[in-house]
Amino acid sequence: MTTATIQILDPRPEQKTAERAAAGRLPGLAGKTIGLLENRKYHSDNFLQELQAILEEEYAVEKVLYLRKFSFSAPCADETIDELVAQCDAVVHGIAD
């Protein structure tokens, strides 16, 4: 009689990420820089482009920084996150299907 060994894999991440509190609400959008991060899912570009127009025309944002992830299924590149953090007062991550 032979015995087989089964290895069970744990799909959870090995490291626990640090928890952070949500940022406070902005008093307004006028004069602010808003980041729009597209995840490349179907129609996310349509939604974010329309949102950009509304932010510029109706809310007087100073600048909109429009960036795209490489793929919806991959984490956002560190360089992209760093750019959004350095330049933006708020960020909208647009997803769609």
Tab-separated table of C-alpha atoms in Angstrom:
chain	number	residue	atom	x	y	z
A	1	MET	CA	0.000	0.000	0.000
A	2	THR	CA	1.312	3.459	-0.943
A	3	THR	CA	0.382	6.819	0.445
A	4	ALA	CA	0.157	10.014	-1.545
A	5	THR	CA	0.743	13.481	-0.213
A	6	ILE	CA	-1.468	16.393	-1.197
A	7	GLN	CA	-0.091	19.900	-0.856
A	8	ILE	CA	-2.759	22.509	-0.126
A	9	LEU	CA	-1.968	26.031	-1.276
A	10	ASP	CA	-3.267	29.088	0.526
A	11	PRO	CA	-4.357	31.738	-2.046
A	12	ARG	CA	-4.178	34.611	0.429
A	13	PRO	CA	-1.293	37.092	0.186
A	14	GLU	CA	1.682	36.305	2.355
A	15	GLN	CA	1.946	39.832	3.685
A	16	LYS	CA	-0.888	41.774	5.198
A	17	THR	CA	-1.217	45.254	3.718
A	18	ALA	CA	-1.327	48.258	5.984
A	19	GLU	CA	-4.797	49.644	6.596
A	20	ARG	CA	-5.298	53.344	5.997
A	21	ALA	CA	-8.098	55.692	6.856
A	22	ALA	CA	-10.022	57.355	4.053
A	23	ALA	CA	-8.922	60.867	3.179
A	24	GLY	CA	-11.095	63.740	4.287
A	25	ARG	CA	-13.614	65.287	1.936
A	26	LEU	CA	-12.400	68.189	-0.206
A	27	PRO	CA	-14.215	71.463	0.512
A	28	GLY	CA	-14.730	71.906	-3.241
A	29	LEU	CA	-13.252	71.024	-6.620
A	30	ALA	CA	-12.589	74.504	-8.028
A	31	GLY	CA	-8.881	74.988	-8.628
A	32	LYS	CA	-8.030	71.368	-7.780
A	33	THR	CA	-6.178	68.728	-9.784
A	34	ILE	CA	-8.227	65.569	-10.215
A	35	GLY	CA	-6.736	62.267	-11.348
A	36	LEU	CA	-8.773	59.899	-13.493
A	37	LEU	CA	-7.439	56.343	-13.577
A	38	GLU	CA	-8.873	54.129	-16.300
A	39	ASN	CA	-8.626	50.378	-15.829
A	40	ARG	CA	-9.126	49.609	-19.563
A	41	LYS	CA	-12.377	47.730	-19.127
A	42	TYR	CA	-15.022	48.155	-21.797
A	43	HIS	CA	-16.639	51.622	-21.584
A	44	SER	CA	-14.507	52.872	-18.695
A	45	ASP	CA	-12.925	55.347	-21.120
A	46	ASN	CA	-16.362	56.672	-22.151
A	47	PHE	CA	-17.381	57.200	-18.546
A	48	LEU	CA	-14.139	58.914	-17.508
A	49	GLN	CA	-14.007	61.155	-20.587
A	50	GLU	CA	-17.539	62.344	-19.861
A	51	LEU	CA	-16.613	62.850	-16.208
A	52	GLN	CA	-13.572	64.872	-17.275
A	53	ALA	CA	-15.750	67.196	-19.340
A	54	ILE	CA	-18.159	67.678	-16.436
A	55	LEU	CA	-15.333	68.352	-13.977
A	56	GLU	CA	-13.806	70.974	-16.275
A	57	GLU	CA	-17.042	72.670	-17.357
A	58	GLU	CA	-19.191	72.541	-14.233
A	59	TYR	CA	-16.769	72.267	-11.322
A	60	ALA	CA	-13.887	74.498	-12.512
A	61	VAL	CA	-11.139	72.019	-11.755
A	62	GLU	CA	-7.740	73.424	-12.618
A	63	LYS	CA	-6.368	70.251	-14.189
A	64	VAL	CA	-7.408	66.667	-14.945
A	65	LEU	CA	-4.649	64.066	-15.035
A	66	TYR	CA	-5.940	61.128	-17.125
A	67	LEU	CA	-3.918	57.915	-16.751
A	68	ARG	CA	-4.502	54.297	-17.731
A	69	LYS	CA	-3.573	51.029	-16.086
A	70	PHE	CA	-1.727	48.497	-18.245
A	71	SER	CA	-4.529	45.970	-17.793
A	72	PHE	CA	-7.683	45.700	-15.707
A	73	SER	CA	-6.458	42.396	-14.297
A	74	ALA	CA	-3.040	43.642	-13.199
A	75	PRO	CA	-2.188	45.896	-10.276
A	76	CYS	CA	-1.564	49.522	-11.092
A	77	ALA	CA	2.101	50.327	-11.730
A	78	ASP	CA	3.887	51.955	-8.809
A	79	GLU	CA	4.995	54.803	-11.098
A	80	THR	CA	1.374	55.562	-11.986
A	81	ILE	CA	0.320	55.580	-8.331
A	82	ASP	CA	3.286	57.808	-7.449
A	83	GLU	CA	2.338	60.273	-10.199
A	84	LEU	CA	-1.282	60.429	-9.029
A	85	VAL	CA	-0.261	60.929	-5.393
A	86	ALA	CA	2.272	63.626	-6.254
A	87	GLN	CA	0.031	65.664	-8.553
A	88	CYS	CA	-3.605	65.139	-7.560
A	89	ASP	CA	-5.905	66.413	-4.851
A	90	ALA	CA	-8.340	63.546	-5.532
A	91	VAL	CA	-8.449	60.467	-7.779
A	92	VAL	CA	-11.340	58.615	-9.426
A	93	HIS	CA	-10.628	55.011	-10.430
A	94	GLY	CA	-13.079	54.223	-13.211
A	95	ILE	CA	-14.197	50.689	-13.873
A	96	ALA	CA	-16.886	49.521	-16.258
A	97	ASP	CA	-18.258	46.611	-18.233
